[in-house]
Coordinates of C-alpha atoms in Angstrom, one line a residue:
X1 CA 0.0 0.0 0.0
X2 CA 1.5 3.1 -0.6
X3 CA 0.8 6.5 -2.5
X4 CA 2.9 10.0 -3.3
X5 CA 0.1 12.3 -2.2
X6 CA -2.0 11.7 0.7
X7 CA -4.1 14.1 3.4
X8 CA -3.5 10.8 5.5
X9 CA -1.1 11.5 8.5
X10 CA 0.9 9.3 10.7
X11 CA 3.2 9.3 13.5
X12 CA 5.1 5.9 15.3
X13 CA 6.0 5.7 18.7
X14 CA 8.5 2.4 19.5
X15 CA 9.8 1.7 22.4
X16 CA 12.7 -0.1 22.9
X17 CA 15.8 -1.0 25.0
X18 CA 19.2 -0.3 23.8
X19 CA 22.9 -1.6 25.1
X20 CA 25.3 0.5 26.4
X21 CA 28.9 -0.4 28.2
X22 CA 30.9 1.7 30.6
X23 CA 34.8 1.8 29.5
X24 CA 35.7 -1.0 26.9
X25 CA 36.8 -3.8 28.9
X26 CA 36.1 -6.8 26.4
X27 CA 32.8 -8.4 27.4
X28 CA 31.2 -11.7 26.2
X29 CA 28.7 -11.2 23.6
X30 CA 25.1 -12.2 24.8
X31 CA 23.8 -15.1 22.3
X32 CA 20.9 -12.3 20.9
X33 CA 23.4 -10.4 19.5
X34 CA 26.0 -12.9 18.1
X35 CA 24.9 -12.2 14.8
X36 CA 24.5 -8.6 14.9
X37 CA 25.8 -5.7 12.8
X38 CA 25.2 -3.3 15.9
X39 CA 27.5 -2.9 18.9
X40 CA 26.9 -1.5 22.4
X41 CA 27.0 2.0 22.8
X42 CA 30.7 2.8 24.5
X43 CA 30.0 5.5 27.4
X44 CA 33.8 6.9 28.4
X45 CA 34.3 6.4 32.1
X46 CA 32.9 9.5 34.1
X47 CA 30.2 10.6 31.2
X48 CA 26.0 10.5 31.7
X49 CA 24.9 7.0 30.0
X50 CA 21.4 8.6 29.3
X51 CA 23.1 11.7 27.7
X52 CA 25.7 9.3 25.4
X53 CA 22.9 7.1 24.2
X54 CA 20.8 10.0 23.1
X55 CA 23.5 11.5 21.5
X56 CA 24.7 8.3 19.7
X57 CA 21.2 7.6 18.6
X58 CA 20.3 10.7 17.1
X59 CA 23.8 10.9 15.2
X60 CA 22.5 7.7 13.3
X61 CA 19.4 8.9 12.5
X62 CA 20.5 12.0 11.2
X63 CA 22.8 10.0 9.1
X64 CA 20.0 7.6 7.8
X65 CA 17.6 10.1 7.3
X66 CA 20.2 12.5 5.0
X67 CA 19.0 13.2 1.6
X68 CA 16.4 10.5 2.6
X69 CA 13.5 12.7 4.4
X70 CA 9.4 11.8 4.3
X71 CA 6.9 14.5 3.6
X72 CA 6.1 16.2 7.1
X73 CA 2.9 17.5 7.7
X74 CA 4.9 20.8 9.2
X75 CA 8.5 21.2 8.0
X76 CA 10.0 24.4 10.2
X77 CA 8.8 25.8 13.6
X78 CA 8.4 29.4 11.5
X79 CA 5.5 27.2 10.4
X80 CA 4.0 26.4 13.1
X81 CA 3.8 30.0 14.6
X82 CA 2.2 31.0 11.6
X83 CA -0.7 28.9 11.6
X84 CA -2.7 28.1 14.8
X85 CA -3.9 24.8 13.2
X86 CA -0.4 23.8 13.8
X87 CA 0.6 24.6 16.8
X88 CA 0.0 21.3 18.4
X89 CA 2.5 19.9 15.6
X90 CA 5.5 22.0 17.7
X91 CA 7.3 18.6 19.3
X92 CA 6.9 16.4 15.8
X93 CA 8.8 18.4 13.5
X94 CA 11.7 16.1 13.7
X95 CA 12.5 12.4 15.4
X96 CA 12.6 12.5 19.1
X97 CA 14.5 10.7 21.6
X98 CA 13.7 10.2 25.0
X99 CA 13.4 7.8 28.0
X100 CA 10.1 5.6 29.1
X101 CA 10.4 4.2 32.0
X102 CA 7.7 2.0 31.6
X103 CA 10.1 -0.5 29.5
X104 CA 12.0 -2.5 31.8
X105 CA 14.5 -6.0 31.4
X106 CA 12.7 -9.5 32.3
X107 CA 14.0 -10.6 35.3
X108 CA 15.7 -14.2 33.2
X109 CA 17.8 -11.2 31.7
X110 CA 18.4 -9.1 34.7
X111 CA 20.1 -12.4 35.9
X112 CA 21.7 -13.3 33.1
X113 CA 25.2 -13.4 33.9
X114 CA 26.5 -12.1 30.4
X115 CA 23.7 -9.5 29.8
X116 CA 24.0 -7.9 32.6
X117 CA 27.5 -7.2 32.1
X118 CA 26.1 -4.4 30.4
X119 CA 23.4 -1.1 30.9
X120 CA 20.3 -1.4 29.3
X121 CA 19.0 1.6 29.1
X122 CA 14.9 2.1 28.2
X123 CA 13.7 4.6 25.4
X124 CA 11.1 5.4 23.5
X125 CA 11.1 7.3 19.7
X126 CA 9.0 9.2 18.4
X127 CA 8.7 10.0 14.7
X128 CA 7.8 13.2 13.1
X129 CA 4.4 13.9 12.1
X130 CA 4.5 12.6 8.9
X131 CA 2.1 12.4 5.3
X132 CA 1.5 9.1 4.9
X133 CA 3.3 8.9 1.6
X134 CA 6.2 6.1 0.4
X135 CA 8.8 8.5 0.8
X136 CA 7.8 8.7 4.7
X137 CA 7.0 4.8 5.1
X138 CA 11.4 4.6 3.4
X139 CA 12.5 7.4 6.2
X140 CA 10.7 5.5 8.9
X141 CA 12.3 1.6 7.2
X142 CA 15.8 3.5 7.0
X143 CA 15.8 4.9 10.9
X144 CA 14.7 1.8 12.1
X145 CA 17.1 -0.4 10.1
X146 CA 20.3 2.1 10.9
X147 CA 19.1 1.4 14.9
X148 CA 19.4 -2.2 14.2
X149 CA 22.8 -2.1 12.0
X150 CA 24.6 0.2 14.9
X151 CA 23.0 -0.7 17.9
X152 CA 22.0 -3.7 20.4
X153 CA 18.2 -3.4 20.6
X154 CA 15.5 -5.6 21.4
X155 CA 11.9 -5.5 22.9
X156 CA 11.0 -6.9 26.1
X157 CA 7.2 -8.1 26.4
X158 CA 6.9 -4.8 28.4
X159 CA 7.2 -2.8 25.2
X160 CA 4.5 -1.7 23.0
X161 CA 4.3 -0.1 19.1
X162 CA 2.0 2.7 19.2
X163 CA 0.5 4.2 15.7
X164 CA -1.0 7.8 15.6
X165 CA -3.3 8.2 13.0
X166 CA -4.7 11.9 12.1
X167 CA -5.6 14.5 8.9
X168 CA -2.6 16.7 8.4
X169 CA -3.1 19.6 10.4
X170 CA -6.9 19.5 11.2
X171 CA -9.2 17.9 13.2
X172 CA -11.0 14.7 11.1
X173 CA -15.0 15.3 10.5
X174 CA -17.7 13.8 13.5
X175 CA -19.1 11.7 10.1
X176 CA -15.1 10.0 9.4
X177 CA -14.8 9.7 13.4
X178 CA -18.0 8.0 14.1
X179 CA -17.5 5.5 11.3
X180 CA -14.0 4.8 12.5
X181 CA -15.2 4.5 15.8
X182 CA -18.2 1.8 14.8
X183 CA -15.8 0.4 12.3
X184 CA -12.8 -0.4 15.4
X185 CA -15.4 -1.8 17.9
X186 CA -16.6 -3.9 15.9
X187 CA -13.3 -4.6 14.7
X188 CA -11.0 -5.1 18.1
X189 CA -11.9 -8.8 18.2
X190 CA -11.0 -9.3 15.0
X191 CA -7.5 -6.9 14.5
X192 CA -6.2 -8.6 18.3
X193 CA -5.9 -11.9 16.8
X194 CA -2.5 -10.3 15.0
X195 CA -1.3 -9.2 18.7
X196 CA 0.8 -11.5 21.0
X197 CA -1.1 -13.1 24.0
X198 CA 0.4 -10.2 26.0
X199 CA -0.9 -7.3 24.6
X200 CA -4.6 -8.6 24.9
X201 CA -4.4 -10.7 28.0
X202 CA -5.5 -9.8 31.4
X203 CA -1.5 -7.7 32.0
X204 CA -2.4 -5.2 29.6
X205 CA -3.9 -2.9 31.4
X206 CA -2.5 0.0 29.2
X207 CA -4.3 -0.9 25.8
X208 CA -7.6 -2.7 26.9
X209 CA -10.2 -3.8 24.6
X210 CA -12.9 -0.9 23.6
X211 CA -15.2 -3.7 22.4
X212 CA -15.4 -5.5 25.7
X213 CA -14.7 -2.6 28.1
X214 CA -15.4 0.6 27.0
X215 CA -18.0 2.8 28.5
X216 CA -20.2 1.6 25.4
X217 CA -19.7 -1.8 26.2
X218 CA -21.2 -1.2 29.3
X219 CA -24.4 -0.1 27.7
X220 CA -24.2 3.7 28.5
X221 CA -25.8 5.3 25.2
X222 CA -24.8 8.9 23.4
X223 CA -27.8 10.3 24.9
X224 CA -26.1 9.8 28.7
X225 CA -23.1 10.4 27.2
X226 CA -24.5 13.4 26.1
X227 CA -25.7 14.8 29.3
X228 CA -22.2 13.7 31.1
X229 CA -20.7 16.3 29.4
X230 CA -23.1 18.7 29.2
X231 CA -22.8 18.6 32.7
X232 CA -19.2 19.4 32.9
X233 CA -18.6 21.0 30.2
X234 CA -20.8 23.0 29.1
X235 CA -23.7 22.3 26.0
X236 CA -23.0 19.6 23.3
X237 CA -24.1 20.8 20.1
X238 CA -24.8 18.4 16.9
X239 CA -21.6 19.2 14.6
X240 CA -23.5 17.2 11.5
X241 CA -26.0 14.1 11.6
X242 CA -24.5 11.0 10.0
X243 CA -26.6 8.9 8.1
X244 CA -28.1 6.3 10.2
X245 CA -29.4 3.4 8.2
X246 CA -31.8 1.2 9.4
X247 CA -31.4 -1.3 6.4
X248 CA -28.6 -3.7 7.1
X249 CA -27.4 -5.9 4.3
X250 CA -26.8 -9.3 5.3
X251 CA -23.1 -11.3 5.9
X252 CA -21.8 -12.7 2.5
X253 CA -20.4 -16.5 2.4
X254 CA -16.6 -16.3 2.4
X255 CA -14.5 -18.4 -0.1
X256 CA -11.4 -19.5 0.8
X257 CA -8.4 -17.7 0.8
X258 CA -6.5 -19.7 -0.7
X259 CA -9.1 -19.4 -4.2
X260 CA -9.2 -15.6 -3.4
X261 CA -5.6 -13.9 -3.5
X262 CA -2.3 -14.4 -3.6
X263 CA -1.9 -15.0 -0.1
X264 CA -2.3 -18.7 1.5
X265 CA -2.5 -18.0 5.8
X266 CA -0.6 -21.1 7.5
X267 CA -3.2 -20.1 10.5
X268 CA -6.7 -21.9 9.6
X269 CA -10.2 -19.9 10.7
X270 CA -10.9 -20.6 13.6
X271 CA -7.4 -21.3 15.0
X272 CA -6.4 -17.3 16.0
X273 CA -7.3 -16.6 19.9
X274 CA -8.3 -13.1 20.7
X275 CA -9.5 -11.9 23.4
X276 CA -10.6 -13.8 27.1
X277 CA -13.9 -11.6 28.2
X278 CA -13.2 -10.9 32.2
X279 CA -16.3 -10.7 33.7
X280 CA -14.9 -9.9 37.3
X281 CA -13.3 -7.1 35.6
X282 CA -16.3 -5.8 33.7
X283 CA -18.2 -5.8 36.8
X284 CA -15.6 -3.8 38.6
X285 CA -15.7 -1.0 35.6
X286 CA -18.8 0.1 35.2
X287 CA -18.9 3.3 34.3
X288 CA -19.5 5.5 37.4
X289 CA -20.5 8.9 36.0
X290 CA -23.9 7.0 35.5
X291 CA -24.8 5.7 39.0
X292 CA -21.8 7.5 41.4
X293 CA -21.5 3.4 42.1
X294 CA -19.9 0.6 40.6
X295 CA -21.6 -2.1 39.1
X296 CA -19.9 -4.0 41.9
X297 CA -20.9 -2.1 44.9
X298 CA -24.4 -1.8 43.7
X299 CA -24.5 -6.1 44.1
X300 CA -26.5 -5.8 40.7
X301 CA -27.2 -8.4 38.0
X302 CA -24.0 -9.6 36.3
X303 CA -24.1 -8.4 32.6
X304 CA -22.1 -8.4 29.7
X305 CA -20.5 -6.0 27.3
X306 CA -23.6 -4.7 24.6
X307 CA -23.7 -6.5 21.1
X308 CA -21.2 -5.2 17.8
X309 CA -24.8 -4.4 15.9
X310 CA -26.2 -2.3 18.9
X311 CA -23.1 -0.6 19.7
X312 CA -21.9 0.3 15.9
X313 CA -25.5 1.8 15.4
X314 CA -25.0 3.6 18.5
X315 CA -21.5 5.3 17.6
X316 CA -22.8 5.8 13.8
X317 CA -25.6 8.0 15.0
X318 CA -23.8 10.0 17.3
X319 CA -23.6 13.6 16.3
X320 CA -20.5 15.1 18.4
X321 CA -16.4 13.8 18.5
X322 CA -17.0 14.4 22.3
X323 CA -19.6 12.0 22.9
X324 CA -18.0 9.2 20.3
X325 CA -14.4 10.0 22.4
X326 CA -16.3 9.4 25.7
X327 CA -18.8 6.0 24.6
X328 CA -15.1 4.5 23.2
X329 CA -13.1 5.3 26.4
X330 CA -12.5 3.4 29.8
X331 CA -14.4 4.2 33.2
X332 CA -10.8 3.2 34.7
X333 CA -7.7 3.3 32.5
X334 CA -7.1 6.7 30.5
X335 CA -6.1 4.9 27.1
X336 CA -7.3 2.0 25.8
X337 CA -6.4 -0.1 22.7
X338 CA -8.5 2.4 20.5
X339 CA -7.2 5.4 22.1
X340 CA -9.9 8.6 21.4
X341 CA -9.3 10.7 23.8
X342 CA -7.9 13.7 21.8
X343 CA -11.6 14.7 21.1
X344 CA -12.7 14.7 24.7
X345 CA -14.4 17.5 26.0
X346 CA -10.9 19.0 27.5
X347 CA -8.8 18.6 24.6
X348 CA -11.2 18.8 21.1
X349 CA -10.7 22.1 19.3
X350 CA -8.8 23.8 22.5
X351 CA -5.5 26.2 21.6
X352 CA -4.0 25.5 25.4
X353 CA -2.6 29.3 26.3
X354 CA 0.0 30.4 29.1
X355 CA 0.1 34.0 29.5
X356 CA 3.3 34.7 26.3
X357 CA 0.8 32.9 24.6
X358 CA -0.3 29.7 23.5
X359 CA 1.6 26.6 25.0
X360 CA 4.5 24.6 23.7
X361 CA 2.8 21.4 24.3
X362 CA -0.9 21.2 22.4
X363 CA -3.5 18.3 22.7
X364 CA -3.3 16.2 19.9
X365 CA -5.2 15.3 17.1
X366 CA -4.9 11.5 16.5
X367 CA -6.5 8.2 16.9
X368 CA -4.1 6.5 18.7
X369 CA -3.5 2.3 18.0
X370 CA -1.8 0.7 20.8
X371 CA -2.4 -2.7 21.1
X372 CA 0.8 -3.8 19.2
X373 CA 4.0 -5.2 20.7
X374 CA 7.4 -3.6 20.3
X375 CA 9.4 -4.7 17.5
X376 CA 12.6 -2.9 16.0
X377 CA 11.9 -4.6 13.0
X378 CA 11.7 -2.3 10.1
X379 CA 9.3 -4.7 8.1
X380 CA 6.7 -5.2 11.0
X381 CA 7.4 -1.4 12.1
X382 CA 5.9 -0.2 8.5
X383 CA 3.4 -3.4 8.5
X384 CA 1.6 -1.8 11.9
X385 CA 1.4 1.6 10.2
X386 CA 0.1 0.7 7.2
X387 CA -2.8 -1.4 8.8
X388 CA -3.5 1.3 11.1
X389 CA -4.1 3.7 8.4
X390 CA -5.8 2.0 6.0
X391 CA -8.4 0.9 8.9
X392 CA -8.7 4.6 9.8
X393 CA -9.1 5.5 5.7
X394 CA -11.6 2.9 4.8
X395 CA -13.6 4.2 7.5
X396 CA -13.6 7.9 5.5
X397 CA -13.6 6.1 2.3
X398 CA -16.2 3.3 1.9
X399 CA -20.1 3.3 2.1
X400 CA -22.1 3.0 5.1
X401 CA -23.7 0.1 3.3
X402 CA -20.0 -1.4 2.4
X403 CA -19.1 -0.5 6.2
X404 CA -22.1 -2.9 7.8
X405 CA -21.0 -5.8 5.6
X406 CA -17.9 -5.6 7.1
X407 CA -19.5 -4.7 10.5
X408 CA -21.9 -7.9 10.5
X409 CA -19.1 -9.7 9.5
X410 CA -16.8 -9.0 12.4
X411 CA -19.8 -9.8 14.7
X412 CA -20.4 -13.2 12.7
X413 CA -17.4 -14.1 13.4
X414 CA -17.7 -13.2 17.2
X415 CA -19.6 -16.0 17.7
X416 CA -18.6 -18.6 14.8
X417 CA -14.9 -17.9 14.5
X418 CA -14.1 -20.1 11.1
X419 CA -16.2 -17.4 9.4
X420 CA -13.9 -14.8 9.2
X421 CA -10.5 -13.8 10.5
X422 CA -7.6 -10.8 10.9
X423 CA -6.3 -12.4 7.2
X424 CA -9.8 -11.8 5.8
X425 CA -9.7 -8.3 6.9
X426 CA -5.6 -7.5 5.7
X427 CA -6.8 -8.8 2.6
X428 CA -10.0 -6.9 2.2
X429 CA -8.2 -3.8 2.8
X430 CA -5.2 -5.1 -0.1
X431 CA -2.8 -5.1 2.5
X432 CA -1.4 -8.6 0.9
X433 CA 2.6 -7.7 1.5
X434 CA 1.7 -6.5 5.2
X435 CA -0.4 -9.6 5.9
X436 CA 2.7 -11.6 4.6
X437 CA 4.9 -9.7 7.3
X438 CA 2.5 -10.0 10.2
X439 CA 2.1 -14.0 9.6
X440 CA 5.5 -14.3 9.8
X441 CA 5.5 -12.0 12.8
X442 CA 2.6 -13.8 14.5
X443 CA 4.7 -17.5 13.8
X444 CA 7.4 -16.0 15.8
X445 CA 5.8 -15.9 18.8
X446 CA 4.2 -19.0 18.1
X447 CA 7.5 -21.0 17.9
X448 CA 6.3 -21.7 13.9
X449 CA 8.6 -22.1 11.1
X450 CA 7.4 -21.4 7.7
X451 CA 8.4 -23.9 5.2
X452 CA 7.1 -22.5 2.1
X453 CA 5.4 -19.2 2.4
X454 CA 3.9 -19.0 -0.9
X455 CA 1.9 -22.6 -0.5
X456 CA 1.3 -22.3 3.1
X457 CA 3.6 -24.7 4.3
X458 CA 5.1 -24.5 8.1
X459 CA 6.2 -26.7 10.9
X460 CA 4.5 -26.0 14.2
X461 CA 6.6 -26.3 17.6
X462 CA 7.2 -29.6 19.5
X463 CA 4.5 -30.8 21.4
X464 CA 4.4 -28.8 24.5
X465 CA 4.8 -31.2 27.6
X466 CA 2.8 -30.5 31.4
X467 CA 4.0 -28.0 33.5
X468 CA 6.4 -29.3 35.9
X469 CA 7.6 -32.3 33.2
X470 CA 11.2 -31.7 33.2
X471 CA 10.7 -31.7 37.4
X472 CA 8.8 -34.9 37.6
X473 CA 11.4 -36.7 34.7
X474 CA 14.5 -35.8 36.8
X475 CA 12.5 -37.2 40.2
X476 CA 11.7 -40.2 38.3
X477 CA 14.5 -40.7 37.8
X478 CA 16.2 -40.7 40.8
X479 CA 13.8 -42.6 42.4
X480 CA 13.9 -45.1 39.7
X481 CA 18.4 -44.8 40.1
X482 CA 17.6 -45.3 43.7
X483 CA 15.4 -48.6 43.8
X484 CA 17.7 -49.9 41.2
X485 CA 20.7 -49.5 43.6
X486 CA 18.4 -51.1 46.7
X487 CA 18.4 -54.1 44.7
X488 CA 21.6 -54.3 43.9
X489 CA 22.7 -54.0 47.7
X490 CA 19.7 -56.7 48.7
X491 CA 21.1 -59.2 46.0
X492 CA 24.0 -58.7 47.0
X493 CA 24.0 -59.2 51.1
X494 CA 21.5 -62.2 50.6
X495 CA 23.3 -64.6 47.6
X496 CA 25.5 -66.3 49.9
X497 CA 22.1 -67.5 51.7
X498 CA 20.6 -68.1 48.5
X499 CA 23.6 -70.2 47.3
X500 CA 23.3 -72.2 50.9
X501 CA 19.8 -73.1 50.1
X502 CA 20.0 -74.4 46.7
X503 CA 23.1 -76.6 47.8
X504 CA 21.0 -77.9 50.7
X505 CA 18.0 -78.7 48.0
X506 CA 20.3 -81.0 46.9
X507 CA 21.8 -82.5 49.5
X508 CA 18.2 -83.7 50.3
X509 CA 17.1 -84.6 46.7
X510 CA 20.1 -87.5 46.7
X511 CA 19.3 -88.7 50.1
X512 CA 15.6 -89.3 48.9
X513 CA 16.7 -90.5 45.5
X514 CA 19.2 -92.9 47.7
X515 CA 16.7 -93.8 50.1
X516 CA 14.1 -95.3 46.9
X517 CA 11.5 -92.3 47.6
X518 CA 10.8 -89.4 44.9
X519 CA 11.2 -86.5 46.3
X520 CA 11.2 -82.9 45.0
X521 CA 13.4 -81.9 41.9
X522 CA 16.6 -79.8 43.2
X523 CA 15.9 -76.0 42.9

């Protein structure tokens, strides 16, 4: 996917950790890194790690990036203090660097005896705001592959990949926001089956699902939403009235996907988990502003979250980005894996003034995806952007009659999972090269080799054994050593007796043979 003009905008946030070593006493390599171009980041005795690694890093991407640069939505600050429409564009002209404290080593590491040799030091970069055009997808591919060819850096599970989707300099319409926000409801179950267990398991807390816990999901409608901020902030007036069609056409079979593109999926329907509905936690975050109690303190009756159908209807007929920010956002947790909340009621259309004038730091104008993992792969780095912005086009682009297919399909597949899956959708949007990089992405974590990825060959992992196998083989086996040696020792202490009998057996078989009576065969 790809074009040279687009009013599309994008920004990538990755977060990473990256090697550094004080002095250069030689060090052991750690296995992750045998193979690597990069080297550790060589602080001189008595100079600020944090300070050298920022340095290092931006002298590399300055060097990538040289003769190389994407289209930036704003290109110098003298353009920013021209227009007020881009003031909140101030900190995205160029690539930032900076810590995130949030990203930390997994304690296996921390305890590794050769990795922790070394500092490993958490960051996060930020890209500029960019047009989403093929000469920024190549500046983004070239940063990220100049981190990997002169640095050591890797993602811990604690990491996530974080795409910012927006329209240039502007705010997007209510009529594109509402259908994006029907569209990624319905959606989340579907587009988490591309995420690792982690970033859709009970641990993420920072990118929970809007389709199961979201203020909508609880069943608050726009019309409470409506009042909510009405209260607080002041009257809610209708910005336009999307359509609202009642007529819904129906799900269409699916053929395979092997008959219908170029892509074959190793990954059958059906076989993708997604998400694990919590209902302990559902009950604990109901949405507050309705009752001033939680669904849990009230001791009412157990629900669960409202149907795809009921809620896309919902969020296609609402008539303000406050209310649509507010259905899509979390009682509890600020951001979810949709994140909306740049057209909340205390950041949509606000210019944020000090008294020189308006502030350095502006809300933002984005949709925020954060529900993937942290890679520093340049391939799966571009594949997460491009998904996230085609979702958020084809939401601006296609019919409301094109959008409930798609709609009724995602909640088909809810409840009858071979019907349709996160391949169906990559390839419904033409996203065939990015669905190629994701599978390959998603086998990784699944411990899958792909034989033959044009005929949809691969060789799963070994058979995974109980927990506690390798524990209960090694008792075995001891016990089994041990019983072994107890026989030994018996056999042992008691042949001479043995031996004693048998000669005695004898002894009293020849008497009786002497004596003209049968007797008993010798032992």
């Amino acid at each position: 996917m790809g074009n040279t003009q687009s009013s599309s905008s994008v920004g990538i946030e990755l977060e990473f950790l990256i090697a550094a070593q004080v002095g250069r006493e030689p060090l052991n390599v750690p296995p992750r890194f045998l193979n690597s171009r990069g080297k550790p980041i060589i602080v001189p005795h008595g100079k600020s790690v944090s300070e050298t690694i920022k340095s290092r890093v931006e002298e590399v991407i300055e060097a990538a990036i040289e003769k190389h640069k994407g289209d930036r939505v704003v290109s110098s600050i003298a353009e920013v203090n021209a227009d007020v429409n881009a003031y909140h564009l101030r900190n995205y002209l160029n690539w930032d660097v900076k810590r995130d404290m949030s990203v930390t080593l997994p304690d296996n590491l921390l305890n590794d005896p050769v990795m922790s040799r070394y500092q490993w030091q958490d960051l996060e970069l930020a890209t500029p705001a960019f047009f989403a055009t093929e000469k920024s997808w190549e500046e983004i591919h070239r940063v990220v592959t100049a981190l990997n060819e002169n640095f050591w850096v890797f993602c811990p599970e604690s990491t996530g990949l974080h795409v910012h989707y927006g329209r240039g300099k502007h705010w997007m319409n209510v009529s594109h926001l509402s259908n994006l926000a029907a569209f990624l409801y319905a959606a989340d179950p579907i587009i988490t089956q591309m995420h690792p267990e982690h970033r859709h398991g009970e641990e993420s807390i920072w990118c929970k699902s809007n389709r199961l816990y979201s203020i909508l999901a609880h069943g608050v409608r726009k019309e409470q939403a409506t009042q909510y901020i009405y209260d607080n902030a002041g009257e809610v007036k209708p910005i336009s009235v999307p359509d609202n069609e009642s007529d819904r056409p129906d799900p269409e079979p699916k053929r395979s996907r092997r008959k219908s593109s170029q892509f074959v999926s190793i990954f059958p329907r059906g076989y993708l988990e997604g998400y694990t509905f919590d209902q302990e936690h559902f009950n604990m975050t109901f949405p507050n502003f309705i009752t001033g109690r939680s669904r849990a303190q009230e001791g009412g009756e157990v629900s669960e979250p409202v149907g795809i159908v009921s809620a896309a209807e919902e969020l296609f007929s609402a008539t303000h980005p406050n209310v649509i920010s507010l259905l899509m956002g979390y009682a509890v947790y600020v951001r979810m894996a949709y994140n909306f909340t740049a057209y909340d009621f205390t950041s949509y259309r606000r210019v944020e003034e000090s008294l020189d004038g308006p502030r350095e730091t502006q809300p933002r104008r984005t949709i925020e995806f954060r529900q993937a993992t942290g890679t520093v792969d340049p391939d799966e780095v571009l594949a997460q952007g491009k998904v996230a912005v085609r979702l958020c086009e084809i939401a601006g682009t296609k019919s409301k009659e094109d959008l409930w297919k798609m709609i009724l399909d995602f909640a088909q597949a809810e409840t009858h999972p071979t019907w349709y899956d996160v391949f169906d959708l990559l390839l419904e949007l033409d996203l065939v090269d990015e669905a190629r990089v994701i599978q390959r992405q998603m086998a990784k974590y699944r411990g899958i080799e792909i034989i033959d990825e044009d005929r949809g060959f691969a060789r799963g992992p070994p058979p995974e054994r109980p927990k506690g196998w390798a524990k209960f083989k090694a008792t075995m086996r001891s016990l089994l050593s041990a019983s072994d040696r107890r026989e030994r020792a018996l056999l042992k202490v008691t042949e001479p007796y043995r031996q004693r009998i048998r000669e005695l057996d004898r002894e009293i078989h020849k008497m009786l043979v002497d004596m003209g009576t049968e007797g008993i065969p010798p032992a």
